[in-house]
PDB file of C-alpha atoms in Angstrom:
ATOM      1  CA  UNK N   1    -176.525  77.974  28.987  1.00 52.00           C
ATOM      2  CA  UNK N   2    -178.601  78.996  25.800  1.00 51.00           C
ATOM      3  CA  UNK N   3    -182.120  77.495  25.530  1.00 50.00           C
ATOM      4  CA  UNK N   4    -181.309  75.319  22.768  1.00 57.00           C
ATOM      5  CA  UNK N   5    -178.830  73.459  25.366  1.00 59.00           C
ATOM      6  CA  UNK N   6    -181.012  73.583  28.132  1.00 65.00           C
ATOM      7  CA  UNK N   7    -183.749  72.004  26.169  1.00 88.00           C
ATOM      8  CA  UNK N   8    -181.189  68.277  25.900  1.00 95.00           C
ATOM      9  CA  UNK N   9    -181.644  68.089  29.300  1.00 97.00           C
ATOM     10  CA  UNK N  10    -184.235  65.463  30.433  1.00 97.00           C
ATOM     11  CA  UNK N  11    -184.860  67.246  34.017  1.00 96.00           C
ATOM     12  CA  UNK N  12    -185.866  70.380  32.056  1.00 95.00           C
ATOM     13  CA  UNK N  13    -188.404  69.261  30.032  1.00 96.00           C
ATOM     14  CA  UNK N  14    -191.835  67.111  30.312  1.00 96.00           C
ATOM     15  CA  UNK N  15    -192.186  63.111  30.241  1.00 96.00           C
ATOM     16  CA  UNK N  16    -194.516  63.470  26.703  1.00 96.00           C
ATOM     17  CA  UNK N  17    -191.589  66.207  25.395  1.00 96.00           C
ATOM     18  CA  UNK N  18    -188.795  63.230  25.924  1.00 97.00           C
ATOM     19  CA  UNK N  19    -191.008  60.717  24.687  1.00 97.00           C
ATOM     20  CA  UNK N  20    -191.072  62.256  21.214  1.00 96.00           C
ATOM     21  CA  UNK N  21    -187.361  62.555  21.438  1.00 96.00           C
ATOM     22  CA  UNK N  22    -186.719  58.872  22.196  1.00 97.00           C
ATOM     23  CA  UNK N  23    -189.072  58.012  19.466  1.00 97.00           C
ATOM     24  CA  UNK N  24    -187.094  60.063  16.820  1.00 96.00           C
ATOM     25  CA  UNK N  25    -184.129  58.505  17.771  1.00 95.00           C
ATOM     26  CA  UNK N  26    -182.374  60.878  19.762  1.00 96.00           C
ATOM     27  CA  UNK N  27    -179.206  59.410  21.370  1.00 97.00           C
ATOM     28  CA  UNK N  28    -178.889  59.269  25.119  1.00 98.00           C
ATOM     29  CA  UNK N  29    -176.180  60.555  27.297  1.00 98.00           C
ATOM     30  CA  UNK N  30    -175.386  60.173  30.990  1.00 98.00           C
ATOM     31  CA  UNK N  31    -172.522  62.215  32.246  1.00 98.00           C
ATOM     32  CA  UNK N  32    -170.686  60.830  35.073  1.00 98.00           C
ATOM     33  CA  UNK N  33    -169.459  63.652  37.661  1.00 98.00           C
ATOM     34  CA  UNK N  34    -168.705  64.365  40.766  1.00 98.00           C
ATOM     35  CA  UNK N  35    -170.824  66.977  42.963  1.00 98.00           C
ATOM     36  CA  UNK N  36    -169.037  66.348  45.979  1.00 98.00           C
ATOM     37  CA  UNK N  37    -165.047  65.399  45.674  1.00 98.00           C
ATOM     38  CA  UNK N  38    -161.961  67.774  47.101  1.00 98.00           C
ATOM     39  CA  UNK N  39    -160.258  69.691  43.744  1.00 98.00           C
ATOM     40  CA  UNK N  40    -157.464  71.564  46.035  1.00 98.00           C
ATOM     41  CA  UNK N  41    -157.856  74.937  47.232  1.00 98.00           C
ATOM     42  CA  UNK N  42    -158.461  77.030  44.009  1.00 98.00           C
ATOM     43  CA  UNK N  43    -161.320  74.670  42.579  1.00 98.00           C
ATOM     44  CA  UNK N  44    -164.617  74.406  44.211  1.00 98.00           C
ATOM     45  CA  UNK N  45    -165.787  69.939  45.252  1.00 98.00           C
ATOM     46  CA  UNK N  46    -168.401  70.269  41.698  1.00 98.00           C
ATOM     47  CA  UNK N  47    -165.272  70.655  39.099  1.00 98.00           C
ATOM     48  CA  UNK N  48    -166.402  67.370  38.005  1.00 98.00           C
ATOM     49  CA  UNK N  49    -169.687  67.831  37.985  1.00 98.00           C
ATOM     50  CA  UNK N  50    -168.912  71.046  35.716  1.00 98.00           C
ATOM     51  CA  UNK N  51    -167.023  69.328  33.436  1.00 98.00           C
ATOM     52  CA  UNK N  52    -169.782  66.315  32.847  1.00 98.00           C
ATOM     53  CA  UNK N  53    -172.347  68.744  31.837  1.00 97.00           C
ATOM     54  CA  UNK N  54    -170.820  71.101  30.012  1.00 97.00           C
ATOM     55  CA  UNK N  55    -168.815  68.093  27.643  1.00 97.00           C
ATOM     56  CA  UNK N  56    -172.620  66.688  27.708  1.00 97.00           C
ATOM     57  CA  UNK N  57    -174.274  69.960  26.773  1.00 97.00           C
ATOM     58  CA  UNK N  58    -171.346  70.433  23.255  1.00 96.00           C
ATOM     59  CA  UNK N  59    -172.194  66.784  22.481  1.00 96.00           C
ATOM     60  CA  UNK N  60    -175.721  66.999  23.015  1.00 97.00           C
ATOM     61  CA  UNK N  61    -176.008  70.034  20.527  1.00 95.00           C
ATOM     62  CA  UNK N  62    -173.793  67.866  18.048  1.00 94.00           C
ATOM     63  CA  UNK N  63    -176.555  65.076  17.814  1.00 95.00           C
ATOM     64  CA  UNK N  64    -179.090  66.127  19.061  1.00 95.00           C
ATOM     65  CA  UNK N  65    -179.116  63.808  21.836  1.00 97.00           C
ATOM     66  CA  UNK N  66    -181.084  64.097  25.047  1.00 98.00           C
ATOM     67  CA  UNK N  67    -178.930  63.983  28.475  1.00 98.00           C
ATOM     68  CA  UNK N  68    -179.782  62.281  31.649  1.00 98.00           C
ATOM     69  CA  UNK N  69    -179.443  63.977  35.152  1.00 98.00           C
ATOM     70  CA  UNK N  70    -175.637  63.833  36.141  1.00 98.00           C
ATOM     71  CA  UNK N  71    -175.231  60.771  38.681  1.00 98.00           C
ATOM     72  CA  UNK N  72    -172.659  63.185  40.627  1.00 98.00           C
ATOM     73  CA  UNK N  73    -171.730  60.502  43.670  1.00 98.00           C
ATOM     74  CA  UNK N  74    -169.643  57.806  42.814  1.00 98.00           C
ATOM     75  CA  UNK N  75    -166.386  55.280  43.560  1.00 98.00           C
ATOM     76  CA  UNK N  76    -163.602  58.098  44.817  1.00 97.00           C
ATOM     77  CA  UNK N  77    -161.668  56.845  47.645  1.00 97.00           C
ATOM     78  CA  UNK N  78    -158.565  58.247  47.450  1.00 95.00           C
ATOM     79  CA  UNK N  79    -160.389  61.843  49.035  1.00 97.00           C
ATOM     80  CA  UNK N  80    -162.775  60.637  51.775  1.00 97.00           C
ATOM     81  CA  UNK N  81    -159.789  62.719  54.462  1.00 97.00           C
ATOM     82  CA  UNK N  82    -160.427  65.878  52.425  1.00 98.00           C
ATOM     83  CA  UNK N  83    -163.619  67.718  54.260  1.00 98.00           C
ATOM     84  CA  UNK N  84    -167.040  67.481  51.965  1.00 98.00           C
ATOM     85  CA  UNK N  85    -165.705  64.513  49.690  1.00 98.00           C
ATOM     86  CA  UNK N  86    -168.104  61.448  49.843  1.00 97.00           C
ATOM     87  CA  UNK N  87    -167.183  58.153  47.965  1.00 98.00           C
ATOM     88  CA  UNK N  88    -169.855  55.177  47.456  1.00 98.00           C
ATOM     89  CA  UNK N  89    -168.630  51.546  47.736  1.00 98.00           C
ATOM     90  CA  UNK N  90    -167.103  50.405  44.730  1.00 98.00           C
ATOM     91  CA  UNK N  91    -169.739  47.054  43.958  1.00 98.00           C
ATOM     92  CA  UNK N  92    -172.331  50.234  44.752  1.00 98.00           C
ATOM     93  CA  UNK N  93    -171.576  52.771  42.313  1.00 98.00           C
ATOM     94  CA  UNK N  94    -171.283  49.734  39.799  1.00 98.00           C
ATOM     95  CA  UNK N  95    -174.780  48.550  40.533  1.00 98.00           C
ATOM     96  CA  UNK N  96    -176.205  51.910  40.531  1.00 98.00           C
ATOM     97  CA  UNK N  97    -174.667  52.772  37.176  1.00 98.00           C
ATOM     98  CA  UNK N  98    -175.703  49.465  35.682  1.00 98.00           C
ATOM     99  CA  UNK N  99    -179.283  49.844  36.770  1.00 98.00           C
ATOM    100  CA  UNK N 100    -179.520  53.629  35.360  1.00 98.00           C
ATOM    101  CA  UNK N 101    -178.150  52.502  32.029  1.00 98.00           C
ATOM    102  CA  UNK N 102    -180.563  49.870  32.124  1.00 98.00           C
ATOM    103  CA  UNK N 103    -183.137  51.696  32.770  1.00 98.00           C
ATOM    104  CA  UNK N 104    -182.332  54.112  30.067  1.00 98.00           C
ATOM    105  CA  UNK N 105    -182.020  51.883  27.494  1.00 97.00           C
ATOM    106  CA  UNK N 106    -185.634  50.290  28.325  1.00 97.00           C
ATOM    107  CA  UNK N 107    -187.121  53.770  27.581  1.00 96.00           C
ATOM    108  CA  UNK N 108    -186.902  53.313  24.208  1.00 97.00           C
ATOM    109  CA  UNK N 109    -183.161  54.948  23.811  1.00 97.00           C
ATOM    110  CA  UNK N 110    -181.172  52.902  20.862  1.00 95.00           C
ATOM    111  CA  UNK N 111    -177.661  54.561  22.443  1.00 97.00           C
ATOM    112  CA  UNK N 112    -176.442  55.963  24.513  1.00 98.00           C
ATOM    113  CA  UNK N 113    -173.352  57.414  25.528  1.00 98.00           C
ATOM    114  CA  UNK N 114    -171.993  57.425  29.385  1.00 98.00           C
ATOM    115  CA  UNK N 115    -169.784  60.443  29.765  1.00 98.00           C
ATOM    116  CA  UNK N 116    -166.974  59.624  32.372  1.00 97.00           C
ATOM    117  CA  UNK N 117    -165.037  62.553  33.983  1.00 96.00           C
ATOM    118  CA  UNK N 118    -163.401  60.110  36.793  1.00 95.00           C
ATOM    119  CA  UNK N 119    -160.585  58.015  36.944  1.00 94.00           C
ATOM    120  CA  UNK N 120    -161.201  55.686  39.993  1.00 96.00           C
ATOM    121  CA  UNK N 121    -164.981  55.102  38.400  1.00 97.00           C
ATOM    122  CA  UNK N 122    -163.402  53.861  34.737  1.00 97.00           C
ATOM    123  CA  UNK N 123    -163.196  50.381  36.084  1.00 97.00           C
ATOM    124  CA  UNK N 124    -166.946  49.609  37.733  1.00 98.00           C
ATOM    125  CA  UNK N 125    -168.257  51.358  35.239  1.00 98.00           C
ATOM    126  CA  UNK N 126    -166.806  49.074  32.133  1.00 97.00           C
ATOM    127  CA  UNK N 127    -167.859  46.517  34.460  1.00 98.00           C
ATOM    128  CA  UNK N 128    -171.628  48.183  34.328  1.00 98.00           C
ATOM    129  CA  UNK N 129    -171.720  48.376  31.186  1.00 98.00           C
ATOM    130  CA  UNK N 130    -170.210  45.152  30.008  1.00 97.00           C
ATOM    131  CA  UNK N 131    -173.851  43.568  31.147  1.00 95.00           C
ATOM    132  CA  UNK N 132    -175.824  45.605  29.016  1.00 96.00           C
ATOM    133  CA  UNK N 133    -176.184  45.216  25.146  1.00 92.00           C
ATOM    134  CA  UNK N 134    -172.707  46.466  24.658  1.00 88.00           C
ATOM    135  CA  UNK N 135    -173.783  47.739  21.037  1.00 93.00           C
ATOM    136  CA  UNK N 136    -176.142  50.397  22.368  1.00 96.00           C
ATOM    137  CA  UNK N 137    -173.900  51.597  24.870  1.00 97.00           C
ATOM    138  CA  UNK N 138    -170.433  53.663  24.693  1.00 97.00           C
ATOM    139  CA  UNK N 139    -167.887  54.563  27.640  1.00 97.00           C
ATOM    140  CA  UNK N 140    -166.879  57.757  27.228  1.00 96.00           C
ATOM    141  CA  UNK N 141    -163.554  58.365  28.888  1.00 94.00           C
ATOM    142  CA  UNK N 142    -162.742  61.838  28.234  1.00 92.00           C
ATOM    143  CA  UNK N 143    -158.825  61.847  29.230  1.00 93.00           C
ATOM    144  CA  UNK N 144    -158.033  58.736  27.434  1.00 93.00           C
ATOM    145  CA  UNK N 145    -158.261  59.922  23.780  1.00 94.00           C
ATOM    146  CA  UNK N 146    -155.083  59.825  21.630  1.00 97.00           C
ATOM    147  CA  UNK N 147    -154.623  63.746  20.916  1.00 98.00           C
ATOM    148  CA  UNK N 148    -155.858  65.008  24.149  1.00 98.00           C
ATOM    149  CA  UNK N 149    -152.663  62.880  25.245  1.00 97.00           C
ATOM    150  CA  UNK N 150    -150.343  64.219  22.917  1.00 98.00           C
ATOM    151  CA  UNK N 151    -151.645  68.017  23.766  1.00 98.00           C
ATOM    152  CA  UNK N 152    -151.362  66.967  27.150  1.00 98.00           C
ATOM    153  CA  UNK N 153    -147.030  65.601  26.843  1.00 97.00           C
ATOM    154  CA  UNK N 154    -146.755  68.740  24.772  1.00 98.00           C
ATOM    155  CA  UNK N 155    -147.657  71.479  27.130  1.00 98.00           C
ATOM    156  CA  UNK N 156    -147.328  70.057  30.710  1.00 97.00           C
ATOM    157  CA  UNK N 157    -144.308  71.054  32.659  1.00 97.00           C
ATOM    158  CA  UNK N 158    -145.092  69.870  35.933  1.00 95.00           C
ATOM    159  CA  UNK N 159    -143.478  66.967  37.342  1.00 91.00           C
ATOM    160  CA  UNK N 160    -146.596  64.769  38.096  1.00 90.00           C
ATOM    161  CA  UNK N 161    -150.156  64.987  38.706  1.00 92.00           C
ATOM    162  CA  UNK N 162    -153.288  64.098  37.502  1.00 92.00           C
ATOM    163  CA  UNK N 163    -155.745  65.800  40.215  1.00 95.00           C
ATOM    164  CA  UNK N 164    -156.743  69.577  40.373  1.00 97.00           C
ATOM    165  CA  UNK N 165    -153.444  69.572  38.594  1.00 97.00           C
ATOM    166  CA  UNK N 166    -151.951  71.816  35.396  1.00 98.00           C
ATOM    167  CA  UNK N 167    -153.767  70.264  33.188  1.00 98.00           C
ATOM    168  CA  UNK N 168    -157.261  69.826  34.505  1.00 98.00           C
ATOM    169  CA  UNK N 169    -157.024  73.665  36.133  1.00 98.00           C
ATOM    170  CA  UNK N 170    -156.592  74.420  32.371  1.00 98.00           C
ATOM    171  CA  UNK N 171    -159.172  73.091  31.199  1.00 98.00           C
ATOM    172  CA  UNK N 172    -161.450  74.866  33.553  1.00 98.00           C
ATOM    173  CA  UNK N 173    -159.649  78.438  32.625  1.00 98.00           C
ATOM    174  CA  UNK N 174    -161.686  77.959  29.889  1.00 98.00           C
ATOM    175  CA  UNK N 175    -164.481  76.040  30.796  1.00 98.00           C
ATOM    176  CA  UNK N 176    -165.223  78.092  33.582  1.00 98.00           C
ATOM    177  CA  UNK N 177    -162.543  80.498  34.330  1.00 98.00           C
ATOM    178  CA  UNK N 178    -165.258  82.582  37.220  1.00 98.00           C
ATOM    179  CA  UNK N 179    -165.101  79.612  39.458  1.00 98.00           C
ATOM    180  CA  UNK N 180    -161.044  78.803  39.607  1.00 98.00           C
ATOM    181  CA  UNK N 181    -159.400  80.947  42.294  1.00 98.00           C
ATOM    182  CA  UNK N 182    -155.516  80.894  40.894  1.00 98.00           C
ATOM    183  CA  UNK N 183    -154.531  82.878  44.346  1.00 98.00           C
ATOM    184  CA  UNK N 184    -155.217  79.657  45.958  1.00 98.00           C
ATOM    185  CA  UNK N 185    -153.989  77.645  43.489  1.00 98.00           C
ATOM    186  CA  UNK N 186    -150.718  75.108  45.398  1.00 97.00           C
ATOM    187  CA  UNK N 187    -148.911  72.420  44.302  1.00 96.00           C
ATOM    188  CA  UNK N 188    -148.425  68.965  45.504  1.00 92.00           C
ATOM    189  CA  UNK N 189    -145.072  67.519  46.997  1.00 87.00           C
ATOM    190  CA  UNK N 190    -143.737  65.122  44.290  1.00 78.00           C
ATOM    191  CA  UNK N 191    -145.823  61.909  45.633  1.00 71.00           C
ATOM    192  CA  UNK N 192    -143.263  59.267  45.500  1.00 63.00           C
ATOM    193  CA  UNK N 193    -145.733  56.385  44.600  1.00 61.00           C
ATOM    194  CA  UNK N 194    -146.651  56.638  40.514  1.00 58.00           C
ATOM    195  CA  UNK N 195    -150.440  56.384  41.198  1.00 59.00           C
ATOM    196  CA  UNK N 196    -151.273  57.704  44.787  1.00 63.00           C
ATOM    197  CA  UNK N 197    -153.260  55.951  46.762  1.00 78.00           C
ATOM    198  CA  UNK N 198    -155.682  57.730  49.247  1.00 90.00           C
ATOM    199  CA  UNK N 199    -154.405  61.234  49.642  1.00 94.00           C
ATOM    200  CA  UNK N 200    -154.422  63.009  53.151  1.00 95.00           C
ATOM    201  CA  UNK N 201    -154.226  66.598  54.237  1.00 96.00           C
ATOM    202  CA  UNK N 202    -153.151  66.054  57.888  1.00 94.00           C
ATOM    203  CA  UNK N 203    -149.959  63.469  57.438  1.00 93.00           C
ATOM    204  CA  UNK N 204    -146.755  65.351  56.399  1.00 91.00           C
ATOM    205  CA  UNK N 205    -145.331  61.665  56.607  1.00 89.00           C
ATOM    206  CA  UNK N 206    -147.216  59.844  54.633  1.00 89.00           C
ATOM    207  CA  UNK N 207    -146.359  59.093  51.145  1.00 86.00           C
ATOM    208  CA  UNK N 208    -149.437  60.438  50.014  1.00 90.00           C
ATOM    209  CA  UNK N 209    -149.560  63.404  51.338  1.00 92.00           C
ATOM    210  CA  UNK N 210    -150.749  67.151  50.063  1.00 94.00           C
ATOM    211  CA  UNK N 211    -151.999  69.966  52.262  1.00 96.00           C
ATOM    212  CA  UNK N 212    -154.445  71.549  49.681  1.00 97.00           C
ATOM    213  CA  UNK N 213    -155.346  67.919  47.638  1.00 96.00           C
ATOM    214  CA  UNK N 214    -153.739  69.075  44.576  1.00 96.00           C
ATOM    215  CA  UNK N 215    -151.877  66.098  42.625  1.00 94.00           C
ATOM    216  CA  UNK N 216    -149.724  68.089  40.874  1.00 95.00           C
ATOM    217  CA  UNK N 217    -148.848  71.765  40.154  1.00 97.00           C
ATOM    218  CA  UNK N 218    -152.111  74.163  39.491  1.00 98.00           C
ATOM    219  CA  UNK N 219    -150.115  77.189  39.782  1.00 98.00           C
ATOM    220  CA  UNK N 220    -148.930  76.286  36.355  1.00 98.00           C
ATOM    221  CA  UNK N 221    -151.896  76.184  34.547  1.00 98.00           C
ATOM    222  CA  UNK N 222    -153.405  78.979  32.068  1.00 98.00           C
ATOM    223  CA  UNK N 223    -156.121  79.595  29.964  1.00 98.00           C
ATOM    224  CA  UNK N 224    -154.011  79.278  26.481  1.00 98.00           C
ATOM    225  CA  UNK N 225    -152.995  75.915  27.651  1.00 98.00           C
ATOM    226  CA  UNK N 226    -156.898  74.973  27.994  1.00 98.00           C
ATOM    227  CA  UNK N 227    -158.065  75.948  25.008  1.00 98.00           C
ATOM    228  CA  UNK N 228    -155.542  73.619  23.207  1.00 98.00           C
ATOM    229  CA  UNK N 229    -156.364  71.156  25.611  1.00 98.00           C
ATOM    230  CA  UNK N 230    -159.960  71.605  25.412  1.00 98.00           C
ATOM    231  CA  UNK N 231    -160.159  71.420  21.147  1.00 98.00           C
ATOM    232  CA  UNK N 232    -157.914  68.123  21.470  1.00 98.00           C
ATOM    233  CA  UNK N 233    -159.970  66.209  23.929  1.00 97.00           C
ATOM    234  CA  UNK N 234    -163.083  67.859  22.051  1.00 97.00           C
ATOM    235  CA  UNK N 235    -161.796  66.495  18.867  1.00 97.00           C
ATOM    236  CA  UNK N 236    -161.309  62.550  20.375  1.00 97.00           C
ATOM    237  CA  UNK N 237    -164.871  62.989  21.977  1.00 96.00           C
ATOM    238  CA  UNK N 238    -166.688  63.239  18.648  1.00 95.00           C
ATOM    239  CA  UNK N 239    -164.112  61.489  16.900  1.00 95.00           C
ATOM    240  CA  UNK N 240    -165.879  58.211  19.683  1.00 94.00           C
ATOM    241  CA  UNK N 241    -169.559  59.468  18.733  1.00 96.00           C
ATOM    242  CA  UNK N 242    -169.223  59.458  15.134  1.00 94.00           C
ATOM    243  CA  UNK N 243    -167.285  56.178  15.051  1.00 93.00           C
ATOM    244  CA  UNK N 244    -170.766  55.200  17.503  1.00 93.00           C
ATOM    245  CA  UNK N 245    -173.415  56.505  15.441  1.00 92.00           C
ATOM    246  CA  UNK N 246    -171.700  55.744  12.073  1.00 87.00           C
ATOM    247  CA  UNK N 247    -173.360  57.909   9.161  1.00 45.00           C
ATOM    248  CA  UNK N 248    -176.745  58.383  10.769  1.00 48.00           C
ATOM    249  CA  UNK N 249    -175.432  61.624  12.262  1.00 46.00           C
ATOM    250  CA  UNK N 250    -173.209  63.824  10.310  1.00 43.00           C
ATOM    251  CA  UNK N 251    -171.218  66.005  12.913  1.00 44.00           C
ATOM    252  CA  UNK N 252    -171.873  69.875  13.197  1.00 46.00           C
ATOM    253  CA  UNK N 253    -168.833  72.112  13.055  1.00 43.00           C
ATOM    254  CA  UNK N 254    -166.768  72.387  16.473  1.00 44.00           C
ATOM    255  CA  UNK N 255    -167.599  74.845  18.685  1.00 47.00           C
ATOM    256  CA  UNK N 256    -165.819  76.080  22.356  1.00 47.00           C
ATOM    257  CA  UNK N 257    -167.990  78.593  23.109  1.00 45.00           C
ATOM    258  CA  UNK N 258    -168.963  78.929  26.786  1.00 41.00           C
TER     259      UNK N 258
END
């Protein structure tokens, strides 16, 4: 990262330096990402954790917004089987989010901006949030955005997934290609349930299962693919933090760049 990211994160600077920010109105984000959660063979357990900071960091040099340490444990149950994957209670990680925000907000911060990278944590942290004053903050949920999904129909060609799959092994092709290991990269069997429950490495039987904790087929995934991927869900990201901070901050031209 160049110094003018690292200096939007809070853990890199001093209380007095943050304090100015807050009182020039510098937005807040928290990214939500896991440090410690299976992502198959070819992706190390931080992919998450990755992905929160560096969709922080491009939205953080957009506004001008300061960025809270990444809370990188959280509600994942459906990998607890899968060596070095840790998942909180759910009513836990919903408390601790809620009290973080909280605590952020009485700082001085007028918004702020929780970047989600899960799909199990959507739900307690809506919950969270919905106690808070729901016009400072803003769920981010970086998959759900309306071109991401179309980029997403248009270039898949696996059969299912949504976990260390095609598309998110993309994504990190170009996010950060040094860290995938495509040798390693398997597929899933075609889980017969539509949303898997808790997946397991150990029970060919099981309905649920996959040896490497893929959801879906890696081994299709490429770099070109990302880069579309990565400008659409870019694109529905500040298309949420404009709508957010309405005129006050007039978005910067888009930028990939790792």
């Amino acid at each position: 990262m160049g110094a003018d990211t690292i200096s939007h994160f809070i853990e890199r600077l001093t209380w007095d330096q943050v304090a100015r920010r807050i009182a020039a109105d510098s937005p807040a984000i928290l990214p939500i990402g896991a440090a410690a959660k299976e992502h198959g063979f070819h992706l190390p357990l931080n992919t998450d954790l990755v992905q929160a900071e560096w969709f922080a960091a491009r939205l953080a040099e957009r506004i001008d917004a300061l960025i809270w340490p990444t809370v990188t444990y959280g509600y994942y149950p459906a990998f607890v089987e899968y060596a070095g994957s840790a998942s909180l209670s759910c009513s836990t990680f919903e408390a601790m989010i809620h009290e973080i925000a909280a605590e952020i907000l009485e700082s001085g911060c007028e918004t702020l901006f929780v970047l989600n990278t899960g799909i199990s944590t959507l739900a307690p942290t809506e919950r969270a949030l919905a106690r808070l004053d729901t016009g400072k903050v803003h769920h981010l949920r970086i998959y759900d955005g309306p071109r991401f999904g179309r980029a997403t129909e248009a270039l898949s060609q696996q059969s299912h997934g949504s976990h260390a799959d095609e598309i998110e092994t993309s994504l990190m092709l170009t996010i950060a290609p040094d860290i995938v290991d495509m040798a390693r990269a398997e597929a899933s069997p075609a889980i017969t349930q539509e949303v898997p429950g808790r997946l397991t490495p150990s029970d060919a039987s099981s309905p649920n299962y996959s040896r490497s904790g893929s959801y879906g087929d890696p081994t299709l995934a490429t770099r070109a693919k990302g880069e579309v991927l990565l400008h659409a869900l870019l694109d529905d990201l500040h298309e949420q933090v404009a709508a957010a901070l309405g005129e006050r901050k007039a978005p910067k031209p888009r930028s990939v760049s790792r």
